[in-house]
Coordinates of C-alpha atoms in Angstrom, one line a residue:
Chain A
X192 CA -2.0 -43.6 46.3
X193 CA -1.1 -40.4 44.3
X194 CA -4.0 -38.6 46.6
X195 CA -1.9 -39.5 50.0
X196 CA 1.5 -38.8 48.2
X197 CA -0.1 -34.9 47.5
X198 CA -1.4 -34.7 51.2
X199 CA 2.1 -35.7 52.4
X200 CA 3.7 -33.0 50.6
X201 CA 1.3 -30.7 51.7
X202 CA 1.6 -31.6 55.3
X203 CA 5.6 -31.4 55.1
X204 CA 5.4 -28.0 53.3
X205 CA 5.8 -24.8 55.5
X206 CA 3.0 -23.0 56.7
X207 CA 3.6 -20.1 54.6
X208 CA 3.8 -21.7 50.9
X209 CA 0.3 -23.0 51.7
X210 CA -0.7 -19.7 51.5
X211 CA -2.1 -18.2 47.9
X212 CA 1.0 -17.1 45.9
X213 CA 0.8 -14.4 43.2
X214 CA 1.0 -16.1 39.5
X215 CA 3.0 -13.9 36.9
X216 CA 2.4 -16.6 33.8
X217 CA -0.6 -18.6 33.5
X218 CA 0.3 -21.1 30.4
X219 CA -3.1 -22.6 29.7
X220 CA -3.7 -25.6 27.5
X221 CA -1.0 -24.0 24.8
X222 CA -0.7 -25.6 20.9
X223 CA 2.1 -23.4 18.7
X224 CA 1.9 -24.3 15.3
X225 CA 5.2 -23.3 13.0
X226 CA 4.5 -22.4 9.7
X227 CA 7.7 -22.6 7.7
X228 CA 8.7 -21.2 4.5
X229 CA 10.9 -23.0 1.9
X230 CA 10.7 -26.3 3.4
X231 CA 9.3 -28.1 0.4
X232 CA 11.4 -30.4 -1.3
X233 CA 10.3 -29.6 -4.8
X234 CA 11.9 -27.3 -7.2
X235 CA 12.4 -24.0 -6.1
X236 CA 13.1 -22.6 -9.5
X237 CA 11.4 -19.0 -10.6
X238 CA 9.3 -20.7 -13.3
X239 CA 7.4 -23.0 -11.1
X240 CA 7.0 -20.0 -8.5
X241 CA 5.6 -18.3 -11.5
X242 CA 3.2 -21.0 -12.5
X243 CA 2.1 -21.3 -8.8
X244 CA 1.2 -17.6 -8.5
X245 CA -0.7 -18.3 -12.1
X246 CA -2.8 -21.1 -11.0
X247 CA -3.2 -19.9 -7.5
X248 CA -2.1 -22.9 -5.7
X249 CA -1.2 -22.5 -2.2
X250 CA 2.8 -23.0 -1.7
X251 CA 3.7 -26.4 -1.3
X252 CA 6.6 -25.0 0.3
X253 CA 4.8 -23.6 3.3
X254 CA 5.1 -26.8 5.9
X255 CA 3.3 -26.7 9.7
X256 CA 5.4 -27.7 12.8
X257 CA 3.1 -28.8 15.7
X258 CA 6.2 -27.5 18.1
X259 CA 4.2 -27.4 21.6
X260 CA 0.8 -29.7 22.0
X261 CA -1.1 -28.9 25.2
X262 CA 1.3 -27.3 27.5
X263 CA -0.4 -25.8 30.8
X264 CA 1.3 -24.9 34.0
X265 CA 1.6 -21.6 36.6
X266 CA 4.3 -19.7 37.2
X267 CA 4.7 -17.3 40.6
X268 CA 6.4 -14.4 42.2
X269 CA 9.5 -15.2 43.4
X270 CA 10.3 -18.5 41.3
X271 CA 13.1 -19.7 39.1
X272 CA 11.9 -22.2 36.9
X273 CA 14.2 -24.7 34.7
X274 CA 13.1 -25.7 31.6
X275 CA 14.9 -29.2 30.1
X276 CA 14.2 -31.7 27.1
X277 CA 16.4 -32.5 24.1
X278 CA 17.0 -30.3 21.2
X279 CA 13.9 -29.4 19.2
X280 CA 11.6 -30.3 22.2
X281 CA 9.9 -27.0 21.9
X282 CA 11.8 -25.4 25.2
X283 CA 12.8 -22.4 23.2
X284 CA 9.5 -22.0 21.1
X285 CA 7.8 -22.2 24.8
X286 CA 9.8 -19.2 25.9
X287 CA 9.6 -17.3 22.6
X288 CA 5.5 -18.0 23.1
X289 CA 6.0 -16.4 26.7
X290 CA 7.4 -13.3 25.6
X291 CA 4.4 -12.9 23.1
X292 CA 6.7 -13.3 19.9
X293 CA 4.9 -16.4 18.6
X294 CA 1.0 -16.3 18.4
X295 CA -0.5 -19.5 19.8
X296 CA -2.8 -21.6 17.9
X297 CA -4.8 -22.6 20.7
X298 CA -5.3 -21.7 24.4
X299 CA -3.5 -18.7 26.0
X300 CA -0.5 -17.1 27.8
X301 CA -1.4 -14.5 30.2
X302 CA 1.4 -12.8 32.0
X303 CA 2.2 -9.7 34.8
X304 CA 3.4 -7.1 32.6
X305 CA 5.7 -7.5 29.5
X306 CA 8.2 -10.7 29.9
X307 CA 12.0 -10.0 28.5
X308 CA 13.1 -12.7 26.5
X309 CA 17.1 -12.9 26.6
X310 CA 18.0 -15.6 23.9
X311 CA 21.6 -16.7 22.6
X312 CA 21.1 -15.3 19.2
X313 CA 19.5 -12.1 20.1
X314 CA 22.3 -9.6 18.6
X315 CA 21.7 -5.8 19.9
X316 CA 23.3 -3.2 17.0
X317 CA 26.2 -5.2 15.8
X318 CA 27.6 -2.1 13.9
X319 CA 27.8 -0.1 17.0
X320 CA 30.4 0.1 19.9
X321 CA 29.4 -1.4 23.0
X322 CA 29.3 1.7 24.8
X323 CA 26.3 2.9 22.1
X324 CA 24.4 -0.4 23.4
X325 CA 24.4 -0.3 26.8
X326 CA 23.0 3.1 26.3
X327 CA 20.6 2.2 23.2
X328 CA 19.7 -0.9 25.3
X329 CA 19.1 0.8 28.5
X330 CA 17.0 3.9 26.9
X331 CA 14.9 1.5 24.8
X332 CA 14.0 -0.4 27.9
X333 CA 12.4 2.9 29.2
X334 CA 14.9 4.3 31.4
X335 CA 15.6 8.0 31.7
X336 CA 19.1 9.1 30.2
X337 CA 19.8 10.4 33.9
X338 CA 19.2 6.8 35.2
X339 CA 21.5 5.0 32.3
X340 CA 24.4 7.3 33.2
X341 CA 24.0 6.3 36.6
X342 CA 23.9 2.8 35.7
X343 CA 26.0 2.6 33.0
X344 CA 29.4 1.7 34.7
X345 CA 27.6 -0.7 36.8
X346 CA 26.4 -2.6 33.7
X347 CA 30.1 -2.3 32.2
X348 CA 32.0 -3.5 35.2
X349 CA 29.2 -6.4 35.7
X350 CA 29.8 -7.8 32.1
X351 CA 33.7 -8.2 32.6
X352 CA 33.9 -6.7 28.8
X353 CA 36.8 -3.8 30.2
X354 CA 38.4 -6.7 32.1
X355 CA 41.4 -7.1 29.6
X356 CA 41.5 -3.8 28.0
X357 CA 39.3 -1.2 26.5
X358 CA 36.7 -3.1 24.5
X359 CA 33.7 -1.3 25.1
X360 CA 34.3 1.1 22.6
X361 CA 34.7 -1.2 19.9
X362 CA 32.3 -2.1 17.3
X363 CA 30.0 -4.9 18.6
X364 CA 30.6 -7.0 15.9
X365 CA 34.2 -7.4 16.7
X366 CA 33.1 -9.0 19.7
X367 CA 33.3 -12.9 20.5
X368 CA 30.3 -14.4 21.0
X369 CA 30.9 -15.1 24.6
X370 CA 31.6 -11.6 25.0
X371 CA 28.7 -10.3 23.2
X372 CA 26.1 -12.6 25.4
X373 CA 27.9 -10.8 28.5
X374 CA 26.9 -7.5 27.3
X375 CA 23.1 -8.4 26.6
X376 CA 22.7 -10.3 29.2
X377 CA 24.3 -7.3 31.5
X378 CA 22.1 -4.7 30.3
X379 CA 18.8 -6.9 30.3
X380 CA 19.7 -7.7 33.9
X381 CA 20.4 -3.7 34.7
X382 CA 16.5 -3.4 34.8
X383 CA 13.9 -5.5 37.0
X384 CA 11.7 -7.4 34.9
X385 CA 8.5 -8.8 36.1
X386 CA 9.7 -12.0 34.1
X387 CA 12.8 -12.7 32.5
X388 CA 13.0 -15.7 30.3
X389 CA 16.7 -16.4 29.4
X390 CA 17.3 -18.9 26.5
X391 CA 21.0 -20.4 26.6
X392 CA 22.2 -17.0 26.7
X393 CA 24.4 -17.8 29.8
X394 CA 26.1 -21.0 27.9
X395 CA 28.8 -19.2 26.0
X396 CA 29.9 -17.0 29.6
X397 CA 33.1 -18.2 31.1
X398 CA 33.0 -19.6 34.8
X399 CA 33.4 -16.8 36.6
X400 CA 30.9 -14.7 34.4
X401 CA 27.8 -17.7 35.1
X402 CA 28.8 -17.3 38.9
X403 CA 28.1 -13.6 38.7
X404 CA 25.1 -14.2 36.7
X405 CA 23.8 -16.8 38.6
X406 CA 23.9 -14.3 41.4
X407 CA 22.2 -11.9 39.6
X408 CA 19.4 -14.4 38.5
X409 CA 19.1 -15.1 42.3
X410 CA 18.7 -11.0 43.1
X411 CA 16.3 -10.5 40.1
X412 CA 13.9 -13.6 41.8
X413 CA 14.2 -11.5 45.3
X414 CA 13.0 -8.5 43.7
X415 CA 9.5 -10.6 43.2
X416 CA 10.0 -11.3 39.2
X417 CA 9.9 -15.0 37.9
X418 CA 12.8 -15.7 35.8
X419 CA 12.7 -19.0 33.4
X420 CA 15.9 -20.7 32.7
X421 CA 16.4 -22.7 29.2
X422 CA 19.8 -24.5 29.8
X423 CA 21.6 -28.1 29.0
X424 CA 23.9 -27.8 31.6
X425 CA 21.9 -29.5 34.2
X426 CA 24.0 -27.8 37.1
X427 CA 23.4 -24.7 36.3
X428 CA 19.5 -25.6 36.5
X429 CA 20.5 -27.2 40.1
X430 CA 22.3 -24.0 41.1
X431 CA 19.5 -21.7 40.1
X432 CA 16.0 -23.2 40.0
X433 CA 14.0 -25.3 42.4
X434 CA 11.3 -26.1 39.8
X435 CA 12.2 -27.7 36.6
X436 CA 9.6 -28.3 33.8
X437 CA 10.8 -31.2 31.5
X438 CA 9.2 -30.7 28.1
X439 CA 9.9 -33.5 25.5
X440 CA 8.2 -33.7 21.7
X441 CA 6.3 -30.4 22.9
X442 CA 4.5 -32.2 25.8
X443 CA 5.1 -31.5 29.5
X444 CA 6.5 -34.7 30.8
X445 CA 6.9 -33.6 34.4
X446 CA 6.9 -30.3 36.5
X447 CA 8.4 -30.5 39.8
X448 CA 11.2 -29.9 42.2
X449 CA 14.6 -29.5 40.5
X450 CA 16.2 -32.5 42.0
X451 CA 13.4 -34.7 41.4
X452 CA 12.8 -33.6 37.6
X453 CA 16.4 -33.4 36.6
X454 CA 17.4 -36.8 38.3
X455 CA 14.5 -38.3 36.1
X456 CA 15.6 -36.8 33.0
X457 CA 19.3 -37.6 33.7
X458 CA 17.8 -41.7 33.9
X459 CA 15.4 -41.0 31.0
X460 CA 12.9 -42.1 33.2
X461 CA 9.8 -40.6 31.9
X462 CA 6.9 -41.0 34.5
Chain B
X242 CA 6.3 -43.1 41.7
X243 CA 4.4 -41.1 44.0
X244 CA 6.7 -38.2 44.0
X245 CA 6.6 -38.4 39.8
X246 CA 2.9 -38.6 39.8
X247 CA 2.3 -35.2 41.2
X248 CA 3.2 -33.0 38.6
X249 CA 0.9 -30.3 39.4
X250 CA 1.8 -29.7 42.7
X251 CA 4.4 -26.5 42.5
X252 CA 1.9 -25.6 39.7
X253 CA -1.3 -25.9 41.4
X254 CA -2.7 -22.6 42.7
X255 CA -2.4 -23.1 46.7
X256 CA -4.2 -21.5 50.0
X257 CA -7.2 -19.4 49.5
X258 CA -6.6 -19.9 45.4
X259 CA -6.7 -23.7 45.6
X260 CA -8.9 -25.2 43.3
X261 CA -9.1 -22.0 40.8
X262 CA -8.9 -22.6 36.9
X263 CA -6.4 -21.0 35.2
X264 CA -8.8 -18.5 33.8
X265 CA -9.9 -17.6 36.9
X266 CA -6.6 -17.1 38.1
X267 CA -6.1 -14.8 35.3
X268 CA -8.8 -12.7 36.2
X269 CA -8.2 -12.4 39.8
X270 CA -4.7 -11.2 39.3
X271 CA -5.3 -9.1 36.6
X272 CA -2.9 -11.1 34.1
X273 CA -2.6 -9.6 30.4
X274 CA -2.2 -12.2 27.4
X275 CA 1.5 -11.9 26.2
X276 CA 2.5 -9.4 23.6
X277 CA -0.7 -7.8 23.5
X278 CA -1.4 -4.6 21.6
X279 CA -1.6 -1.5 23.9
X280 CA -4.7 0.8 23.3
X281 CA -3.5 3.8 21.0
X282 CA -3.9 6.8 23.8
X283 CA -1.3 4.4 26.2
X284 CA 0.7 3.5 23.0
X285 CA 1.6 6.9 22.2
X286 CA 2.2 7.6 26.0
X287 CA 4.5 4.6 25.4
X288 CA 6.5 6.2 22.7
X289 CA 6.6 9.5 23.8
X290 CA 8.9 7.8 27.0
X291 CA 11.2 6.5 24.5
X292 CA 12.1 9.8 22.6
X293 CA 15.7 10.0 24.0
X294 CA 15.9 6.3 22.5
X295 CA 14.4 7.4 19.1
X296 CA 16.9 10.4 18.7
X297 CA 19.9 8.9 20.3
X298 CA 19.5 5.5 18.1
X299 CA 19.3 8.0 14.9
X300 CA 22.3 9.6 15.8
X301 CA 24.2 6.2 16.3
X302 CA 23.3 4.7 13.3
X303 CA 24.0 8.1 11.7
X304 CA 27.8 8.2 12.8
X305 CA 28.0 4.6 12.0
X306 CA 26.7 4.6 8.4
X307 CA 30.0 5.5 7.0
X308 CA 32.2 3.8 10.0
X309 CA 33.7 1.6 7.8
X310 CA 34.7 3.8 4.8
X311 CA 38.1 5.7 5.1
X312 CA 37.0 9.1 4.3
X313 CA 34.1 8.4 7.1
X314 CA 31.5 11.8 7.5
X315 CA 33.0 13.4 5.1
X316 CA 31.0 11.1 2.7
X317 CA 27.8 12.7 4.2
X318 CA 28.7 15.9 2.1
X319 CA 30.1 14.4 -0.7
X320 CA 27.0 11.8 -1.6
X321 CA 24.6 14.7 -2.0
X322 CA 26.8 16.4 -4.1
X323 CA 27.9 14.0 -6.3
X324 CA 24.0 13.2 -6.9
X325 CA 23.8 16.6 -7.9
X326 CA 26.5 16.6 -10.4
X327 CA 25.6 13.4 -12.0
X328 CA 22.1 14.5 -12.4
X329 CA 23.3 17.9 -13.9
X330 CA 25.3 16.4 -16.2
X331 CA 22.7 14.1 -17.7
X332 CA 19.5 16.2 -17.4
X333 CA 20.9 19.7 -17.7
X334 CA 23.8 19.1 -20.4
X335 CA 23.0 16.3 -22.4
X336 CA 19.0 16.7 -22.0
X337 CA 19.5 20.2 -21.9
X338 CA 16.3 20.2 -19.8
X339 CA 17.6 23.5 -18.2
X340 CA 16.3 25.8 -20.6
X341 CA 12.8 26.6 -19.7
X342 CA 13.9 27.3 -16.4
X343 CA 15.7 30.4 -15.4
X344 CA 17.9 29.0 -12.4
X345 CA 18.4 25.4 -13.5
X346 CA 21.3 24.3 -11.3
X347 CA 19.8 25.2 -8.0
X348 CA 16.2 24.3 -9.0
X349 CA 17.5 20.7 -10.0
X350 CA 19.6 20.1 -6.3
X351 CA 16.5 21.5 -4.3
X352 CA 14.6 18.7 -6.3
X353 CA 17.3 16.2 -5.8
X354 CA 17.6 16.5 -2.2
X355 CA 13.8 16.8 -1.2
X356 CA 13.1 13.3 -3.4
X357 CA 16.0 11.6 -1.9
X358 CA 14.6 12.5 1.5
X359 CA 11.3 10.9 0.4
X360 CA 13.1 8.3 -1.1
X361 CA 15.4 6.9 1.5
X362 CA 12.8 7.6 4.2
X363 CA 10.2 5.2 2.5
X364 CA 13.3 2.7 1.5
X365 CA 14.7 2.6 4.9
X366 CA 11.0 2.3 6.8
X367 CA 10.2 -0.3 4.4
X368 CA 13.3 -2.1 6.1
X369 CA 13.1 -1.0 9.1
X370 CA 11.5 -4.0 11.2
X371 CA 13.5 -6.7 9.1
X372 CA 17.0 -5.0 9.7
X373 CA 16.0 -4.9 13.1
X374 CA 14.8 -8.0 14.5
X375 CA 17.6 -9.0 16.8
X376 CA 16.7 -5.6 18.8
X377 CA 13.0 -6.1 18.5
X378 CA 13.1 -10.0 19.7
X379 CA 15.6 -8.6 22.4
X380 CA 14.2 -6.2 24.0
X381 CA 10.9 -4.6 24.6
X382 CA 9.6 -1.4 23.3
X383 CA 7.1 0.4 21.1
X384 CA 8.0 -1.0 17.8
X385 CA 7.1 2.4 16.1
X386 CA 10.4 3.8 17.2
X387 CA 12.4 1.8 14.5
X388 CA 10.2 3.7 11.4
X389 CA 10.7 7.0 13.3
X390 CA 14.2 6.8 14.0
X391 CA 15.0 6.0 10.5
X392 CA 13.1 8.7 9.3
X393 CA 15.3 11.1 11.6
X394 CA 18.5 9.8 10.3
X395 CA 17.1 10.5 6.9
X396 CA 16.2 14.0 8.1
X397 CA 19.6 14.2 9.6
X398 CA 20.7 13.3 6.4
X399 CA 18.8 15.9 4.5
X400 CA 19.6 18.9 7.0
X401 CA 23.3 18.4 6.1
X402 CA 22.4 18.3 2.3
X403 CA 20.7 21.7 3.0
X404 CA 24.1 23.3 4.4
X405 CA 25.4 22.2 1.1
X406 CA 22.4 23.7 -0.8
X407 CA 22.8 27.0 0.6
X408 CA 25.9 27.2 -0.5
X409 CA 25.0 26.3 -4.0
X410 CA 22.2 28.7 -4.0
X411 CA 24.1 31.7 -2.7
X412 CA 26.7 30.6 -5.5
X413 CA 24.4 30.4 -8.1
X414 CA 23.4 34.5 -7.3
X415 CA 20.3 34.3 -5.7
X416 CA 20.0 37.0 -2.6
X417 CA 19.0 35.2 0.8
X418 CA 15.5 36.9 1.6
X419 CA 12.5 36.7 4.6
X420 CA 10.6 33.8 2.1
X421 CA 13.7 31.7 3.2
X422 CA 12.0 31.1 6.5
X423 CA 9.2 29.4 4.9
X424 CA 12.1 26.5 4.2
X425 CA 11.8 25.5 7.9
X426 CA 7.9 24.9 7.7
X427 CA 7.9 23.4 4.6
X428 CA 10.5 20.6 5.8
X429 CA 9.0 19.9 9.0
X430 CA 5.7 19.0 6.8
X431 CA 7.7 16.8 4.8
X432 CA 9.1 15.3 7.7
X433 CA 5.4 14.4 9.2
X434 CA 4.4 13.0 5.8
X435 CA 7.3 11.0 5.3
X436 CA 6.7 9.3 8.9
X437 CA 3.7 8.5 8.1
X438 CA 4.7 7.1 4.8
X439 CA 8.0 5.2 6.6
X440 CA 5.3 3.8 9.1
X441 CA 2.6 2.0 6.4
X442 CA 5.8 0.9 4.6
X443 CA 7.5 -0.7 8.0
X444 CA 4.2 -3.1 8.2
X445 CA 4.2 -3.6 4.6
X446 CA 7.8 -4.6 4.4
X447 CA 7.7 -6.4 7.6
X448 CA 4.9 -8.8 6.5
X449 CA 5.7 -9.0 2.8
X450 CA 9.6 -9.1 2.2
X451 CA 9.4 -8.9 -1.5
X452 CA 8.3 -5.0 -0.7
X453 CA 12.1 -4.5 -0.2
X454 CA 13.0 -6.0 -4.0
X455 CA 9.4 -4.0 -5.7
X456 CA 10.3 -0.4 -3.9
X457 CA 13.3 1.1 -6.0
X458 CA 11.2 0.6 -9.0
X459 CA 7.9 2.3 -7.4
X460 CA 10.2 4.8 -6.3
X461 CA 12.0 5.6 -9.1
X462 CA 8.6 6.0 -11.0
X463 CA 7.4 8.6 -8.8
X464 CA 10.8 10.5 -9.1
X465 CA 9.9 10.6 -13.1
X466 CA 6.2 11.7 -12.5
X467 CA 7.5 14.3 -10.0
X468 CA 9.6 16.6 -12.1
X469 CA 12.5 16.4 -10.3
X470 CA 15.0 17.1 -13.2
X471 CA 12.6 18.7 -15.6
X472 CA 9.4 20.6 -15.2
X473 CA 6.1 17.9 -15.3
X474 CA 3.8 20.8 -15.9
X475 CA 5.2 22.0 -19.3
X476 CA 5.2 18.6 -20.5
X477 CA 1.7 17.3 -19.3
X478 CA -0.1 20.7 -20.7
X479 CA -1.9 18.3 -23.7
X480 CA -2.9 15.5 -21.6
X481 CA -6.5 14.6 -19.5
X482 CA -7.5 17.1 -17.2
X483 CA -7.1 14.5 -14.2
X484 CA -3.5 13.6 -14.9
X485 CA -2.5 17.1 -14.6
X486 CA -4.9 17.4 -11.2
X487 CA -3.1 14.4 -10.0
X488 CA 0.5 15.8 -10.9
X489 CA -0.5 19.0 -9.5
X490 CA -1.3 17.2 -6.0
X491 CA 1.5 14.6 -6.3
X492 CA 3.3 15.5 -2.6
X493 CA 6.5 15.0 -3.9
X494 CA 5.8 17.7 -6.3
X495 CA 4.3 19.7 -3.6
X496 CA 7.1 19.4 -1.2
X497 CA 9.6 20.3 -4.3
X498 CA 7.6 23.2 -5.3
X499 CA 7.4 24.7 -1.5
X500 CA 11.1 24.4 -1.0
X501 CA 12.2 26.1 -4.4
X502 CA 9.8 29.2 -4.1
X503 CA 11.2 29.4 -0.3
X504 CA 14.2 30.0 -2.0
X505 CA 13.8 31.8 -5.0
X506 CA 10.3 33.0 -5.8
X507 CA 11.0 33.4 -9.4
X508 CA 13.1 30.5 -9.7
X509 CA 10.9 28.6 -12.5
X510 CA 10.3 31.9 -14.3
X511 CA 6.4 31.7 -13.0
X512 CA 6.8 34.1 -10.2
X513 CA 4.1 32.6 -8.4
X514 CA 2.8 29.7 -6.3
X515 CA -0.5 28.5 -6.6
X516 CA -2.7 29.2 -3.5
X517 CA -3.6 25.9 -2.7
X518 CA -0.5 24.5 -2.3
X519 CA 0.3 24.8 1.2
X520 CA -3.0 23.5 2.0
X521 CA -2.5 20.6 0.1
X522 CA 1.0 20.1 1.9
X523 CA -0.7 20.2 5.2
X524 CA -3.3 18.1 4.2
X525 CA -0.7 15.3 3.3
X526 CA 1.4 15.6 6.0
X527 CA -1.5 15.1 8.6
X528 CA -3.3 12.3 6.5
X529 CA -0.2 10.2 5.8
X530 CA 0.9 10.7 9.4
X531 CA -2.5 9.9 11.1
X532 CA -3.3 6.7 8.7
X533 CA 0.3 5.6 8.7
X534 CA 1.0 5.7 12.4
X535 CA -3.1 4.3 12.9
X536 CA -1.7 1.3 10.5
X537 CA 1.2 0.5 12.0
X538 CA 0.0 0.6 15.7
X539 CA -2.7 -1.9 14.4
X540 CA -0.1 -4.8 13.8
X541 CA 2.4 -4.2 17.1
X542 CA 2.0 -7.4 18.5
X543 CA 3.1 -8.9 15.2
X544 CA 6.4 -7.4 14.4
X545 CA 9.3 -9.9 15.2
X546 CA 7.0 -13.0 15.2
X547 CA 7.6 -16.2 13.2

């Protein structure tokens, strides 16, 4: 039964989609284990810490959390992939690992170029002004000063920070969380990325900005990049991604066309 | 159910690649392990392409440092002056350490400024990774940019102090001479030395966060052993030979002596600088920089993890 379904899908697919696609991210049977310090239930007093050092025992406060268990998939050029799952299912961990920020316990993650992760908490330099952050962020991504000058106005306009007054010259610590998230996305999206990972970074933006950023994500895909999007907003996933991966308890539940996977996720049906 | 049991249809390679294992795909398209550390020459090249970032980052940070204080940038000049006043009060007047040294005030100020440069570079280097985790996790750039930028911030601070220092030196009656030019190579070498130490401490501080708590004590001990306020040589004349040798090649003392003698060759009533001091200064700068840089690069992929 399953075999016939596969052949049907292949026959229905357009011819060019059957040609070899260029993989950008290969995730091969990845396991990720967190070591959490200070999670012990015992007393964390100075004397107990001292006696632990003297007795050379390993801290009982280190606990291991198996966050991702054996996930495998391949992502291709020009794809936008949504990651869905309940809180704590391992989506953000998966993205951090693809970005190279977390070591894998087992298995490997291979990418084309350096992926960039855009997280909701990723602060830039809070004590510096917005315009300094734009310039420094672009320079850090490897742009030349001339390139930064030519892109600067586009970035500020895209972020919409100056719509309600001259806010770009204020320190970033004075921004609302939505404004900061918008500026961060605008900076990161100014450059073409081979692989862009977006972790709930758009959730705090307003309606207008979300539409703008969805359009920018589509552009980035056209420039032959791959975009991953973690979101709890299923409509955002439907609008931007044609492929969705459902992760639950660190395991891959489903990987397929967005409408099929999101429908199953909303109904709570596991295959 | 048939569509659901077809989970790999979008993930599996198609066309000519159909049936390849993930490892074969990786090999065919030349994908690399995510976040892997680049080889040293490529790393140096990446770092060089970020030189504008390092300079802008340092300048922006220096300006932002006092942005919450009412007097603002004035503190960049006032802070080193106040430091000198405090040390002069304690060591010059109360402990009267000035008796054996001819020109005590400029002698002391040079020591304070130079050691402060080492001290702040080491301290900010130790915290450079943990203080910039947001930036590290948000953007991708060679991480060595951060400790280098933090050292440059301290260099900029030192240059402001040097302007103050020239005023102090002139006010105490020292006449400018050609030997003043030697201050430039001395500070350049010190800067190289500090960058190396800051890079090494950045790796240590990123792994062992306890280091940030421990560093002030280590640095204070180093300061008292380096003869910032009093001449260390005269105090350890009767001590074992190896301690005298260690005090002689102590990098902090070496760099301080170089700048002191550059400003006034007779500042210490000794009238001459041992000839090996420049060689020791060059050796310290090169060894610290090369070892520090390689040590930092070895853990490049681990910064910002966990």
